[in-house]
């Protein structure tokens, strides 16, 4: 075991992103589990004084429970590398690629991993080019989470309002072909695939409300789909994680099946939600792993990425 009881673990949570509220909940659950494991837990609500806070708290290792910008995108990872404080989850580059949905696609496509067609609307141009398959489409920010700013657009008349909505959350936005089939998420823990979860939002769209309101979405673990499709999705999840180099800790690859039952990667989350009822802990539970053991596995995997200087 790398980190033993008494190690000073800083739980970095809250933060500056639009997903702050979700992160506060993840951080609280993680802090509780780390305490049960016997670590000395220091809860740090991250703001621009983070460097001073880390030093003053004499943190030995950081558990990153920050979702979204500054937390999931390589920024905080860079701060921790600079301070030589080992941290959970992927390093700087893998984090920033995974946070950027277009860069993620470029990497995945270079490995022939399927992901929906997309276009990037040109800010200067009056005419918006949409993916060749036409409607329905999904409009979303390139670097956000929790479905913030995401809309499903069924016809041209609704495109402009959807673009404006997405722009509220991110400077860069994207338009994607809508993938109509089953939604699945594949949790990967230290390079191993966990059971798949099928996601069935009650109103059809997996938006912020569907994600965080009790009873708005049904989750089926393990996903009741063909064994061959399960295996294929798990293999693609592992291949995606290898392609991005984001295998440290616990990550989640989101998928939808297309009309031909072919899995399409929607995105990769390098700091997935971590309350006891979040998806990744549910996937671990389906394999008999309780929340505290899961958090122990993740903290024991913490490290630094850059060469020592
Ligand atoms: N191309 C798509 N086709 C169908 N549904 C999509 C597509 N892209 C996103 N969605 C829906 O929107 C949700 C949020 O999109 P996602 O890309 O995962 O962003 P976020 O980072 O906000 O979770 C997905 O879980 C899915 O339900
Ligand atoms: Mg998602």
Coordinates of N, CA, C and O and ligand atoms in Angstrom, one line a residue, residues 101 140 144-147 183 185 206 211 252-254 266-269, ligand 2:
X101 N -14.4 17.9 -26.0 CA -15.0 16.9 -26.7 C -14.6 16.7 -28.2 O -14.6 15.6 -28.7
X140 N -24.0 21.3 -28.2 CA -23.5 21.3 -26.8 C -22.2 22.1 -26.8 O -21.5 22.2 -27.8
X144 N -17.9 21.2 -21.3 CA -18.7 21.3 -20.1 C -19.1 19.9 -19.6 O -18.7 18.9 -20.2
X145 N -19.9 19.9 -18.6 CA -20.3 18.6 -18.1 C -21.7 18.7 -17.6 O -22.3 19.8 -17.7
X146 N -22.3 17.6 -17.0 CA -23.6 17.6 -16.4 C -24.7 18.0 -17.4 O -25.8 18.5 -17.0
X147 N -24.4 17.9 -18.7 CA -25.4 18.2 -19.7 C -25.7 19.7 -19.8 O -26.6 20.1 -20.5
X183 N -28.6 4.4 -24.3 CA -27.5 5.1 -23.8 C -26.8 4.2 -22.7 O -27.5 3.6 -21.8
X185 N -23.2 3.6 -20.1 CA -21.9 4.2 -19.6 C -21.0 3.1 -19.1 O -21.5 2.1 -18.5
X206 N -31.4 13.2 -21.4 CA -30.6 13.1 -20.2 C -29.9 14.4 -19.9 O -28.7 14.6 -20.1
X211 N -30.4 14.1 -14.7 CA -29.2 13.6 -14.0 C -29.3 13.7 -12.5 O -28.8 12.8 -11.8
X252 N -15.0 7.3 -16.7 CA -16.3 6.8 -17.3 C -16.4 7.2 -18.8 O -16.2 8.3 -19.1
X253 N -16.6 6.2 -19.6 CA -16.8 6.5 -21.1 C -18.3 6.3 -21.4 O -18.9 5.3 -21.1
X254 N -18.9 7.4 -21.9 CA -20.3 7.4 -22.2 C -20.5 7.0 -23.7 O -19.8 7.5 -24.6
X266 N -19.7 8.9 -26.9 CA -20.1 10.3 -26.8 C -19.1 11.2 -26.1 O -18.8 12.3 -26.6
X267 N -18.5 10.7 -25.0 CA -17.5 11.5 -24.3 C -16.8 10.7 -23.2 O -17.3 9.6 -22.9
X268 N -15.8 11.2 -22.7 CA -15.0 10.5 -21.6 C -15.0 11.5 -20.4 O -14.6 12.7 -20.6
X269 N -15.3 11.0 -19.2 CA -15.3 11.8 -18.0 C -14.1 11.3 -17.1 O -14.1 10.2 -16.7
Ligands
LIG2 MG1 -21.8 12.9 -20.3

